[in-house]
Short mmCIF file of C-alpha atoms in Angstrom, two decimals:
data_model
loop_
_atom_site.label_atom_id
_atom_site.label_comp_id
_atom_site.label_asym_id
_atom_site.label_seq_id
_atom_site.Cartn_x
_atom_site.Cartn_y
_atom_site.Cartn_z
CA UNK A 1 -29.09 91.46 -28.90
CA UNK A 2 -30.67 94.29 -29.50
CA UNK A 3 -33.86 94.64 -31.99
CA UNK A 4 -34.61 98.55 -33.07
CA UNK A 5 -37.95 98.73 -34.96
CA UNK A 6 -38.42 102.67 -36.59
CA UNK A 7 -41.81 104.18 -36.95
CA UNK A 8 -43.47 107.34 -35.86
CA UNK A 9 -45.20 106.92 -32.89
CA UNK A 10 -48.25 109.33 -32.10
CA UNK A 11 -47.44 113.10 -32.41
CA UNK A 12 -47.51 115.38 -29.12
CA UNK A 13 -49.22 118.53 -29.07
CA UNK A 14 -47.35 121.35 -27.63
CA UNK A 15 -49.91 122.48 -25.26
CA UNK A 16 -47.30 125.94 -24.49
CA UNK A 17 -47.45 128.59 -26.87
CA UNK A 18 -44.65 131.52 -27.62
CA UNK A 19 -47.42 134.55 -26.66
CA UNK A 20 -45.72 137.47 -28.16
CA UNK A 21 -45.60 140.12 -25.34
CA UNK A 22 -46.14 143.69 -26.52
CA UNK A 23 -45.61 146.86 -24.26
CA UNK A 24 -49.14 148.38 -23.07
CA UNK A 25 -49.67 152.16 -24.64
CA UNK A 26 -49.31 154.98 -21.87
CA UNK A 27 -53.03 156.31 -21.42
CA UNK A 28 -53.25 159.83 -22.02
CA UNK A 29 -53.35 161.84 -18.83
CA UNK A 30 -56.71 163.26 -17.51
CA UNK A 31 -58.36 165.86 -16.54
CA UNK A 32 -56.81 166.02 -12.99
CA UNK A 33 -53.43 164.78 -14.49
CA UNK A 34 -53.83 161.17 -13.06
CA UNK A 35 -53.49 158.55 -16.07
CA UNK A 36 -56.87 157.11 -16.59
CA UNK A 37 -56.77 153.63 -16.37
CA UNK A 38 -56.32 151.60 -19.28
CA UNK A 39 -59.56 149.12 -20.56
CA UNK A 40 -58.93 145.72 -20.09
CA UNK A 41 -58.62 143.44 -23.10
CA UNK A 42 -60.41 140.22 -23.21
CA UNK A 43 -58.11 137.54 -23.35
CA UNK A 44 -59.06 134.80 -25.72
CA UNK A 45 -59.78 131.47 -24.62
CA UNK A 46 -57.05 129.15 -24.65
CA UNK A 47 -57.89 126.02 -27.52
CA UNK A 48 -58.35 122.99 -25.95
CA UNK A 49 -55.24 120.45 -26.40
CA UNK A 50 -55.97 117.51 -28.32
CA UNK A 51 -56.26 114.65 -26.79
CA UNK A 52 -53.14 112.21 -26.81
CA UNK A 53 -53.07 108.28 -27.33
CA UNK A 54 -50.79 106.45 -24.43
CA UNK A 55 -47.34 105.51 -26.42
CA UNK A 56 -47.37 101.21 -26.71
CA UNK A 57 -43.39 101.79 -27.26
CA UNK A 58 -41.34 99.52 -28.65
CA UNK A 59 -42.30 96.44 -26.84
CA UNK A 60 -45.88 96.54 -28.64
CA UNK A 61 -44.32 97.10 -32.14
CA UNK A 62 -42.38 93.89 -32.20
CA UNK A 63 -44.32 90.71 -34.30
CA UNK A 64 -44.88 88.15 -31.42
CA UNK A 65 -43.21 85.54 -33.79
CA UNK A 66 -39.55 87.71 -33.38
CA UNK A 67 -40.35 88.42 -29.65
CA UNK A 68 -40.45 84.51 -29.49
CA UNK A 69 -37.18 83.61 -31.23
CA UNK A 70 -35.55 86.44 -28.67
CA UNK A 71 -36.86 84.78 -25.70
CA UNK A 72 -35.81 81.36 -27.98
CA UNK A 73 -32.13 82.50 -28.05
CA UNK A 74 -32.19 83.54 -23.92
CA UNK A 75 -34.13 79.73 -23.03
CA UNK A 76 -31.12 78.06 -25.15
CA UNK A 77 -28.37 79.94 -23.05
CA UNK A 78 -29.89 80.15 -19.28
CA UNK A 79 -32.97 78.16 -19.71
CA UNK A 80 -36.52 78.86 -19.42
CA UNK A 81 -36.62 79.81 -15.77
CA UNK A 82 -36.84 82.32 -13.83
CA UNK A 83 -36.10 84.18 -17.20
CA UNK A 84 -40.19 83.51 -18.99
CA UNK A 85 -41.50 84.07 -15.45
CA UNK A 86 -40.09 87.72 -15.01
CA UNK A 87 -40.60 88.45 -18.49
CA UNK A 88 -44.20 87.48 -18.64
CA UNK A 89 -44.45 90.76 -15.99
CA UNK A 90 -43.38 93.01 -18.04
CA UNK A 91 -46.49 94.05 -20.38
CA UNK A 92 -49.11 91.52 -22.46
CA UNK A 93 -47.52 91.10 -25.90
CA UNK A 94 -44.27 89.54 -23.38
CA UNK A 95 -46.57 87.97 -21.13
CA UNK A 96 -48.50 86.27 -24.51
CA UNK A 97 -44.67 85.86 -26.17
CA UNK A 98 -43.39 83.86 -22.34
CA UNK A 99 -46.50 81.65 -22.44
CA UNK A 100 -45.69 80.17 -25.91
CA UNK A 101 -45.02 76.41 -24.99
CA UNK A 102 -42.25 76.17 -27.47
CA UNK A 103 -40.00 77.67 -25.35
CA UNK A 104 -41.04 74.98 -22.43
CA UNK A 105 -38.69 72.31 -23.94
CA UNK A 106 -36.47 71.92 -21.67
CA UNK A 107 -36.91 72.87 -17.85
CA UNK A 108 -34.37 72.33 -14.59
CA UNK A 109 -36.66 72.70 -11.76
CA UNK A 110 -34.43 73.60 -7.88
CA UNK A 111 -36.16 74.53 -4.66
CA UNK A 112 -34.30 77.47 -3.13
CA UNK A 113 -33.34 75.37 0.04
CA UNK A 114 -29.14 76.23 -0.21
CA UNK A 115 -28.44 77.92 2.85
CA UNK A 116 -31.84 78.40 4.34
CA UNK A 117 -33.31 76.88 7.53
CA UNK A 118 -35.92 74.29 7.28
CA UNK A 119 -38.70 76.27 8.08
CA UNK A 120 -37.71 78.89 5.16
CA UNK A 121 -36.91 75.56 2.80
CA UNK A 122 -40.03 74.25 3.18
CA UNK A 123 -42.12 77.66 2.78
CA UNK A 124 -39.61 78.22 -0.38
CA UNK A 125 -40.73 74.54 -2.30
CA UNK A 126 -44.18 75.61 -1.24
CA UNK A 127 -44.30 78.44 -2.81
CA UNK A 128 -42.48 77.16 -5.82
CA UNK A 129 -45.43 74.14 -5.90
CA UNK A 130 -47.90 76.72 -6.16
CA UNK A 131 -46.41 78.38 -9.25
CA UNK A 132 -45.67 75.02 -10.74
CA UNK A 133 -49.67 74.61 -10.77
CA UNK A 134 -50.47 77.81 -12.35
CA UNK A 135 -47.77 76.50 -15.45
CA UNK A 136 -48.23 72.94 -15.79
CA UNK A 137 -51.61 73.26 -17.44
CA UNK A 138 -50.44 75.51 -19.91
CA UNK A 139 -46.80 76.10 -20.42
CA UNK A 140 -46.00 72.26 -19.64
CA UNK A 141 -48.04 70.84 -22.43
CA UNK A 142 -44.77 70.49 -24.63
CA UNK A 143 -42.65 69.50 -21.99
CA UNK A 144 -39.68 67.37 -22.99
CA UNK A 145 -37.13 67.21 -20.91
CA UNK A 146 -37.24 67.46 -17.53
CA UNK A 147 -34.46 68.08 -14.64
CA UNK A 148 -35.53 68.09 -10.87
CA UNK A 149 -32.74 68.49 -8.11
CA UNK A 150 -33.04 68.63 -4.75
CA UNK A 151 -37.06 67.73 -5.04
CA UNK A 152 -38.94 66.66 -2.55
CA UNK A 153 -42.17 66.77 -3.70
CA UNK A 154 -44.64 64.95 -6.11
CA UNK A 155 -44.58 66.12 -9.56
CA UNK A 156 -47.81 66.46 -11.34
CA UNK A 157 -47.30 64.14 -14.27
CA UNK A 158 -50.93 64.32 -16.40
CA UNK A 159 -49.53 68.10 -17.54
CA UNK A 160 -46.28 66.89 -19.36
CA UNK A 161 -47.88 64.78 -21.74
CA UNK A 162 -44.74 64.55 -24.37
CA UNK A 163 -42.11 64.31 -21.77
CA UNK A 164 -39.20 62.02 -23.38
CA UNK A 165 -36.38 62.63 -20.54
CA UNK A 166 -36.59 63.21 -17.17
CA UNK A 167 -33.51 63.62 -14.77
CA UNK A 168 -33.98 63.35 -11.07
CA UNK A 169 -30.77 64.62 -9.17
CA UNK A 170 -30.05 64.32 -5.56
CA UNK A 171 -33.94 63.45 -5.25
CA UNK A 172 -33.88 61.18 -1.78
CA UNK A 173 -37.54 60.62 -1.26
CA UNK A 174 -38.76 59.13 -4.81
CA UNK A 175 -41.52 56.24 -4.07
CA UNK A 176 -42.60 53.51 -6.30
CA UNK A 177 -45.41 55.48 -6.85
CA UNK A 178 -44.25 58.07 -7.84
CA UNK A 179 -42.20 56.78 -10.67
CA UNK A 180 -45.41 54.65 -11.56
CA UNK A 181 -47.58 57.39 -12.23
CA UNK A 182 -44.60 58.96 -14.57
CA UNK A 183 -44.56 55.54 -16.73
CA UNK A 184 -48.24 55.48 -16.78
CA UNK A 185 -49.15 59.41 -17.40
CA UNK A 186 -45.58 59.76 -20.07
CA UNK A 187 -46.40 58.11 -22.29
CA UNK A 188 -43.11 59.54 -24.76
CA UNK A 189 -40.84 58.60 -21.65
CA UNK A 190 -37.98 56.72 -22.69
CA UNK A 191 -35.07 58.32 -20.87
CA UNK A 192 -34.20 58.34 -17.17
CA UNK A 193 -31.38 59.60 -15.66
CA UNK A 194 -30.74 58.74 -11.59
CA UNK A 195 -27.58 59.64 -11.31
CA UNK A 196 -26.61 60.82 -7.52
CA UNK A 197 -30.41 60.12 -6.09
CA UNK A 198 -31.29 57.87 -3.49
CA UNK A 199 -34.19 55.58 -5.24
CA UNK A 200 -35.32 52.62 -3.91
CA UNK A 201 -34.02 49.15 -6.70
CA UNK A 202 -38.08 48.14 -6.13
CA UNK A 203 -39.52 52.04 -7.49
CA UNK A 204 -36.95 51.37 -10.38
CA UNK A 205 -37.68 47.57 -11.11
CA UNK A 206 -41.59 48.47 -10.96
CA UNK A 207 -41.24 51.48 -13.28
CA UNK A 208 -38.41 49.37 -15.68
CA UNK A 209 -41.56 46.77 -16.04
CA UNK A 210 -44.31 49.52 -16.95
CA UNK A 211 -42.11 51.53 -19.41
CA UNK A 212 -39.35 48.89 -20.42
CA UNK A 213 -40.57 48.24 -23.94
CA UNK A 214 -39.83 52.14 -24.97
CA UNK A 215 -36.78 52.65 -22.86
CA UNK A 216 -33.97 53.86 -24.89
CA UNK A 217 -31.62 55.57 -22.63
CA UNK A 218 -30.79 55.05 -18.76
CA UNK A 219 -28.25 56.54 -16.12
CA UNK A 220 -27.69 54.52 -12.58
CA UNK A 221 -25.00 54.98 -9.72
CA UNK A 222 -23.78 52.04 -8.55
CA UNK A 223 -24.81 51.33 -5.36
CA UNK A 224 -26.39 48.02 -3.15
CA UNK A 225 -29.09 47.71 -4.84
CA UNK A 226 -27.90 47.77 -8.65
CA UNK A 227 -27.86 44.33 -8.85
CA UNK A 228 -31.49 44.11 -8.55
CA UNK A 229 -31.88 46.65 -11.68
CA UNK A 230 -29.35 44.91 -13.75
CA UNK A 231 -31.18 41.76 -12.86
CA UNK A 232 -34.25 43.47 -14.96
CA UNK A 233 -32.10 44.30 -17.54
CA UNK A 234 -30.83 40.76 -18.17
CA UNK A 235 -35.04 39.80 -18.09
CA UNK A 236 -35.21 41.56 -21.44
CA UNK A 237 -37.34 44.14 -19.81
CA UNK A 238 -35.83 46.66 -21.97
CA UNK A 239 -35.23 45.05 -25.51
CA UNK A 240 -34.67 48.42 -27.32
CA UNK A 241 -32.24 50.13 -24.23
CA UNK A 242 -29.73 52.13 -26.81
CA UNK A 243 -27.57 53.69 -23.71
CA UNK A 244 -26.48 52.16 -20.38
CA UNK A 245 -24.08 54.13 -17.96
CA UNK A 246 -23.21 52.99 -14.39
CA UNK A 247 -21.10 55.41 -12.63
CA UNK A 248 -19.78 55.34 -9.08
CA UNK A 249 -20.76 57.98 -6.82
CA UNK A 250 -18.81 59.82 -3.86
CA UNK A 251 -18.90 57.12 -1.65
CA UNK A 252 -16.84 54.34 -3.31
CA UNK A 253 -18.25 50.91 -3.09
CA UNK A 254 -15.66 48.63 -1.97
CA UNK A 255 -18.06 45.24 -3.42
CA UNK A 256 -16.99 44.36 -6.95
CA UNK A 257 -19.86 44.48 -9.31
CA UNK A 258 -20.27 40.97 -11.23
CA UNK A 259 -21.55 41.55 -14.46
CA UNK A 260 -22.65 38.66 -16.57
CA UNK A 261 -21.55 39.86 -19.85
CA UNK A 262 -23.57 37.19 -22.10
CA UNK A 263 -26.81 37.80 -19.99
CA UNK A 264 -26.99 41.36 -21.06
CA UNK A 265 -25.43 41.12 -24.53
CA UNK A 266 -29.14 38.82 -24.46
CA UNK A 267 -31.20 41.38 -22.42
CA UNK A 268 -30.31 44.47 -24.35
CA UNK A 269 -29.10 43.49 -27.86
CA UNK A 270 -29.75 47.21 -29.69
CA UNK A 271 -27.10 48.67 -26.84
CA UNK A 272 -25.37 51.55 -28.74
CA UNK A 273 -23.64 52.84 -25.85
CA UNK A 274 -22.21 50.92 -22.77
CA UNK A 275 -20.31 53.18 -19.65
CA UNK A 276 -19.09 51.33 -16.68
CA UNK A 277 -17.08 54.86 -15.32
CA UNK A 278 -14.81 54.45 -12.78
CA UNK A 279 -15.88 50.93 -11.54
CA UNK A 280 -14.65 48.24 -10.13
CA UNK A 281 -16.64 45.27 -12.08
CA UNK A 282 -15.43 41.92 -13.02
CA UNK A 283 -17.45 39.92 -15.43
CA UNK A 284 -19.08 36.34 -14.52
CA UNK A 285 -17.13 33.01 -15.05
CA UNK A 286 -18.98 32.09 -18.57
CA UNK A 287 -18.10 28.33 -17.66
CA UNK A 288 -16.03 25.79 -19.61
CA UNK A 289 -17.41 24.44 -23.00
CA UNK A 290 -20.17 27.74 -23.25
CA UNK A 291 -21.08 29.32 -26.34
CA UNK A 292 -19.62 33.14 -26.61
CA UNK A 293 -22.62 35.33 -26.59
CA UNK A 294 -24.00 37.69 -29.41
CA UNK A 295 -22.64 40.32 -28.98
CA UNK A 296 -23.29 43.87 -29.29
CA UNK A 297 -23.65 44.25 -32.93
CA UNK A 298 -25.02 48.00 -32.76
CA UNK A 299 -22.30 49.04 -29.90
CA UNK A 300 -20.46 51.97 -31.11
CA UNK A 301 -19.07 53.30 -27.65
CA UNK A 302 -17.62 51.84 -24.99
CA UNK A 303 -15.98 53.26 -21.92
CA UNK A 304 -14.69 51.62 -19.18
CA UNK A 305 -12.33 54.41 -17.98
CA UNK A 306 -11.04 54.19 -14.32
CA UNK A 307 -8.83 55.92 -12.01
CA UNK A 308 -8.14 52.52 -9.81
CA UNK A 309 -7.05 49.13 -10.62
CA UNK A 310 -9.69 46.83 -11.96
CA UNK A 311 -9.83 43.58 -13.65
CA UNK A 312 -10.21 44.15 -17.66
CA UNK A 313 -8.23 41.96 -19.95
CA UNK A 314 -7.78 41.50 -23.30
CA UNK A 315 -10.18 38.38 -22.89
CA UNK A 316 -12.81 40.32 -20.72
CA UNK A 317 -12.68 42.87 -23.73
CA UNK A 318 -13.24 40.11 -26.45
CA UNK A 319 -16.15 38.91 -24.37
CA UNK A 320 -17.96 42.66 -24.50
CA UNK A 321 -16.40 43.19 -28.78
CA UNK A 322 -16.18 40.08 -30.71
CA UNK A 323 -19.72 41.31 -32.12
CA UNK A 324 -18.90 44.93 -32.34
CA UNK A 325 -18.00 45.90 -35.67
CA UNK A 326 -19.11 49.43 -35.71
CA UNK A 327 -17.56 50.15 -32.60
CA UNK A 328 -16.54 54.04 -32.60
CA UNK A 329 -14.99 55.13 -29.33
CA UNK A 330 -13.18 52.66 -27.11
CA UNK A 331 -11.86 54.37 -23.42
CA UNK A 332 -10.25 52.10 -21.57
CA UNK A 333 -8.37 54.54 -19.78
CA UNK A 334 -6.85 53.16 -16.53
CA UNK A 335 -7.02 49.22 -17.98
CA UNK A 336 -3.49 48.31 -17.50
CA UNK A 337 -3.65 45.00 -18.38
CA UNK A 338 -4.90 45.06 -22.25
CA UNK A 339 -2.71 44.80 -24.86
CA UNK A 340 -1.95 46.12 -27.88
CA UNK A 341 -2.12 42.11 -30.02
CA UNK A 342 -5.75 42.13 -27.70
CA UNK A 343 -6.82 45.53 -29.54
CA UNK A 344 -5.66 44.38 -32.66
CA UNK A 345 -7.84 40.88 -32.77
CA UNK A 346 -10.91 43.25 -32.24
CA UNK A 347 -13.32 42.87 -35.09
CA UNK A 348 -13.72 46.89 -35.23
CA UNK A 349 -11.98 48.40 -38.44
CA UNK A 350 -13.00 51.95 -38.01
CA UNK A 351 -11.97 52.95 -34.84
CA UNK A 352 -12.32 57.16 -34.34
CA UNK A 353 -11.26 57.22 -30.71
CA UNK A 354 -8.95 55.25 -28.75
CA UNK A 355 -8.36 56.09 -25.03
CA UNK A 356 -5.34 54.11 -23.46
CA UNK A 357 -4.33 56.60 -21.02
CA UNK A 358 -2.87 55.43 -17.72
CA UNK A 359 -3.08 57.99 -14.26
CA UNK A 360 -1.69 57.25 -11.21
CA UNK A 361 -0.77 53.41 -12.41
CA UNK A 362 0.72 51.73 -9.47
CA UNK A 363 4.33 51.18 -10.27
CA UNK A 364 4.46 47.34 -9.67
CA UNK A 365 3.04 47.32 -12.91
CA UNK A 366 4.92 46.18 -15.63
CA UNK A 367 3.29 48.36 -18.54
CA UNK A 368 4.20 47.22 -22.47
CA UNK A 369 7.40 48.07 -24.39
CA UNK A 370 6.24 47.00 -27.36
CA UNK A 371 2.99 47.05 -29.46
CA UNK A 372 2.19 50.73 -30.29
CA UNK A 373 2.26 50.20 -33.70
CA UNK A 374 -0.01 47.31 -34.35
CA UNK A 375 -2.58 50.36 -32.79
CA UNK A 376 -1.45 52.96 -35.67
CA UNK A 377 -1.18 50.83 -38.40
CA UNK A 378 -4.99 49.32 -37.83
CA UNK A 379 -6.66 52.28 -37.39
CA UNK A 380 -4.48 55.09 -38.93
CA UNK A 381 -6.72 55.94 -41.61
CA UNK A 382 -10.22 56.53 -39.10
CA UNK A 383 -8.62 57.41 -35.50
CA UNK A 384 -9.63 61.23 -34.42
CA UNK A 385 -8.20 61.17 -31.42
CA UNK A 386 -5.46 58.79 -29.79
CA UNK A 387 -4.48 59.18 -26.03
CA UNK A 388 -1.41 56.83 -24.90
CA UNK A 389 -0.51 58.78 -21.76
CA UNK A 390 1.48 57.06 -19.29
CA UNK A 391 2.23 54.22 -21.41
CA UNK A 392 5.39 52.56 -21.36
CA UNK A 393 6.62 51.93 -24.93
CA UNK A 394 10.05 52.90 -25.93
CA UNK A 395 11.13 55.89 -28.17
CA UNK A 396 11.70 53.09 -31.36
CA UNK A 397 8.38 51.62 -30.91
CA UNK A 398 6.36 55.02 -30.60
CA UNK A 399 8.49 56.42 -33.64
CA UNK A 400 7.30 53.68 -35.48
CA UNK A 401 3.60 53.79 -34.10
CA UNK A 402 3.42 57.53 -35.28
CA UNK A 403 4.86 57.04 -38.53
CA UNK A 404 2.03 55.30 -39.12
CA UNK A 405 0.30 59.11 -39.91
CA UNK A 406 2.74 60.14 -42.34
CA UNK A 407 1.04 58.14 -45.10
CA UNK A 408 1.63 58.02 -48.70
CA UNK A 409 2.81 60.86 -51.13
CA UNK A 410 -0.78 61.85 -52.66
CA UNK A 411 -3.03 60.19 -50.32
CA UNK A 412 -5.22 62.03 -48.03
CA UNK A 413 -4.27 63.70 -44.98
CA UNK A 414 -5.13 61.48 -41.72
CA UNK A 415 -8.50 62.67 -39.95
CA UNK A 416 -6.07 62.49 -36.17
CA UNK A 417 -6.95 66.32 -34.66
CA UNK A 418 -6.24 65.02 -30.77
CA UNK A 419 -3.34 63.97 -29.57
CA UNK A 420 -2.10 62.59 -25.95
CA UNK A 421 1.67 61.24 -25.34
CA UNK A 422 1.57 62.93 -21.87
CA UNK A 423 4.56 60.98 -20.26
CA UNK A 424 5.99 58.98 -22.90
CA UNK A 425 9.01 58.58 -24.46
CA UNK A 426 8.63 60.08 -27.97
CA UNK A 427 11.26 61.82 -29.15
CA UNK A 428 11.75 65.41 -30.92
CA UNK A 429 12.26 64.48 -34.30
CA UNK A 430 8.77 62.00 -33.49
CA UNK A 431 6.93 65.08 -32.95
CA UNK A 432 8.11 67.13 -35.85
CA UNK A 433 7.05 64.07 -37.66
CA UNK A 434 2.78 63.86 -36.85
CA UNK A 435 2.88 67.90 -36.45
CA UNK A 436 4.09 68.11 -40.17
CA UNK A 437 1.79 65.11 -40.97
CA UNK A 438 -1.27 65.78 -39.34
CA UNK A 439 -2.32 69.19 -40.46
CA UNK A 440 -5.41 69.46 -38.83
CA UNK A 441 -4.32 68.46 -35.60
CA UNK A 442 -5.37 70.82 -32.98
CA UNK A 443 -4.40 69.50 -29.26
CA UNK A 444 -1.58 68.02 -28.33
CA UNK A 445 -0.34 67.20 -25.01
CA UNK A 446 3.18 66.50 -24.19
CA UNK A 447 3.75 67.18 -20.32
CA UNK A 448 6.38 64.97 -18.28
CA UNK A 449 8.34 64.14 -21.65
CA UNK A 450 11.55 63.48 -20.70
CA UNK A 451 13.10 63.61 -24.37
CA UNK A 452 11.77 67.19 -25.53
CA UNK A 453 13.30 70.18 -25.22
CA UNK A 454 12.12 72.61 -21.80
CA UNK A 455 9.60 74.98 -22.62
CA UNK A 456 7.70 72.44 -25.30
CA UNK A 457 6.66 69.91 -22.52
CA UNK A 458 2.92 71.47 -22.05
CA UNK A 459 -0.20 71.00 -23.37
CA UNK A 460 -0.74 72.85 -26.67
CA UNK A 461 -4.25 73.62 -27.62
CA UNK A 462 -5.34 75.27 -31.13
CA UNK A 463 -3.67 75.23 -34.82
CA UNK A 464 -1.77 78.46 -33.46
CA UNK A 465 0.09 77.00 -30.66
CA UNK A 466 0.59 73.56 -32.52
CA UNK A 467 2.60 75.05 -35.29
CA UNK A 468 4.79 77.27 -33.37
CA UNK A 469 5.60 74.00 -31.39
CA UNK A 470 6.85 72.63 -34.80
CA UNK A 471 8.42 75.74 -35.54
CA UNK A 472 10.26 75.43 -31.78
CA UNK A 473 11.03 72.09 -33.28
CA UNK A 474 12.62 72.95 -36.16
CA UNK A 475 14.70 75.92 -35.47
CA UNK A 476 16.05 75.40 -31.63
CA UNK A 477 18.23 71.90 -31.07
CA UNK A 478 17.96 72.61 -27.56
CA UNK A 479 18.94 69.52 -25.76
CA UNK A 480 16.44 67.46 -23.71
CA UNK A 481 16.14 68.68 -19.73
#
């Protein structure tokens, strides 16, 4: 972006003058016939210059309010570092415009330690510490959210009063008190993301009892000691906890995670968002003659995507839904073993995403024939995106399943813009059918179909590429290869 602000600056005074040269008369000759020497003029003194007033330039002639939403635009796009920092150098109005603490939002805070020895690590966090303390005071004061990796050190808390969100990543030497001081100093902090750190279940269980009541939002990899977190959970130390994600981390776990599915649905009860990604959980006997729990009446995502065999059934998935009725998104990519009549008993009627896809599916499976359209004809009218990858039905049954889109003559077009059948059996003629039906459909993925035509059996991304797949549809009855 560039700003370009006209006006006169101050005028320079041309200290040169054009002196107008004029040839000197020939004295007449004297007496002797030697030319007498000519008198000398007086030259006139030269006028003094006047003086001139140093140029601010352009920098000085911007309002600090538009220097601000500049440096705005730049802290959106790269952040706020080391961007503020080098422009604070450049002259005051910058250095005033860098120090606003609007622009302080958001920080990510790394030591330079990649590929330096320990000695130069340690003297690099050092020096980074030292800066830190000049900004804190000032800058910090509006501080919201927060991203440390690779820290080491002890963050000085009492200077980011209105932090909401603080992510610590690949942190390995976070203490109890540490985190304490955090839930005692923030007193806005309710979001906490741990995702890939090494933090002892007791720091996490202490801070989880100091700032529980204001928790909304919170991001664990599974590891040993998750149990002993989840066990706070179920304690109803965090009664308004909106999102919960447990993901696994490099280093698979080979040790199930039991998750008592009624105990939380009684821990957390405004739960908005539950992620168990890539997993391997299995929920806890309930018991013979027990009560189903309450639910999750304000769930309106779930995800429980994997890339390895797990043990999710359609009654595992009743268990976590049969109180969901403003469930959105539903990924159960991976879950082999649900159903399409255990999707259709779910109490959710206004389903907008619905991931089925199966990867790398071991083949001793035997995957479902039959079904597809109980999916379609439930959800036709709300589903955004649909992903049945891998899936097993038969060119009848997804014909049927998709027809569901074509509607009524009159009625609105259906909302579907995302479509997966990456590996199915759907047919040409199928295709032609949603493309024509769907007109705002905008990705659609048909690798590894055996029954379309070479050249169409890619992923097609856009409105552009969409159509001319219909149009390759239409006007080439190139067998299947």
């Amino acid at each position: 972006m560039l700003l370009v602000l006209p006006g006169p600056g101050p005028a320079r005074a041309r200290v040169q003058r054009r002196a107008t040269r004029r040839a000197p008369r020939q004295p007449p000759p004297g007496p002797c016939g030697v030319a007498a020497k000519p008198k000398a003029r007086p030259r006139p003194d030269p006028e003094p210059a006047p003086e001139q007033e140093p140029d601010a330039g352009w920098g000085d002639r911007i309002p600090l309010e538009i220097l601000v939403q500049i440096f705005g635009l730049l802290v959106a796009a790269e952040g706020p570092t080391p961007f503020l920092g080098r422009a604070a150098r450049v002259c005051r109005r910058w250095h005033e415009a860098a120090s606003q603490p609007a622009l302080w939002h958001t920080v990510t805070l790394s030591p330079p330690l990649a590929g330096r020895p320990a000695k130069g690590g340690v003297k690099a966090e050092k020096k980074l510490l030292a800066s830190l303390e000049q900004l804190m005071p000032n800058r910090f004061s509006q501080l919201q959210r927060l991203t440390l990796i690779h820290w080491k050190s002890q963050l000085v808390s009492e200077s980011c009063p209105r932090l909401t969100f603080l992510k610590l990543s690949d942190c390995h030497s976070v203490t109890t008190d540490t985190l304490l001081m955090l839930a005692k100093s923030c007193c806005q902090l309710h979001s906490l993301d741990l995702q890939h750190s090494m933090v002892e279940s007791t720091a996490v269980v202490s801070f989880l009892e100091e700032a529980g009541p204001r928790m909304r939002k919170l991001w664990l990899t599974y590891s040993s000691q998750t149990t002993a977190i989840l066990g706070a959970l179920l304690g109803s130390c965090c009664p308004q906890l909106q999102v919960l994600e447990v993901s696994t981390g490099i280093t698979r776990n080979s040790t199930p995670l039991q998750l008592p599915v009624e105990a939380l649905q009684k821990g957390c009860p405004q739960l908005q968002v539950l992620r168990l990604l890539n997993l391997m959980w299995l929920p806890k006997p309930s018991g013979r003659g027990v009560a189903p729990g309450p639910g999750f009446p304000s769930l309106e995502e779930l995800c429980l995507a994997s890339s390895t065999c797990n043990f999710v059934s359609n009654e595992v998935l009743v268990r976590l839904l049969h109180g969901s009725p403003n469930l959105r998104l539903l990924d159960l990519r991976g879950c082999a073993r649900i159903t399409p009549a255990g999707l259709h008993d779910l109490p959710c009627q206004e389903l907008e995403q619905l991931h089925l896809g199966l990867y790398g599916v071991s083949d001793r499976l035997t995957l479902a024939k039959e079904g597809s359209p109980l999916l379609t004809q439930k959800w036709y009218h709300t589903l955004r995106e649909l992903d049945l990858s891998g899936q097993g039905f038969s060119e009848k049954d997804l014909e049927q399943a998709l027809a569901a889109f074509s509607g009524t003559p009159g009625a609105s077009h259906p909302a579907l813009c995302s479509l997966n059948l990456r590996g199915t059996r759907v047919t040409p003629s199928t295709v032609s059918s949603v493309i024509s039906s769907c007109p705002g459909l905008l990705y659609l993925n048909l690798e590894s179909c055996r029954c379309l035509p070479r050249g169409l059996k890619r992923a097609h991304r856009g409105l552009e590429e969409v159509q001319w797949c219909l149009e390759q549809l239409l006007t080439s009855p190139a067998s299947p290869s």
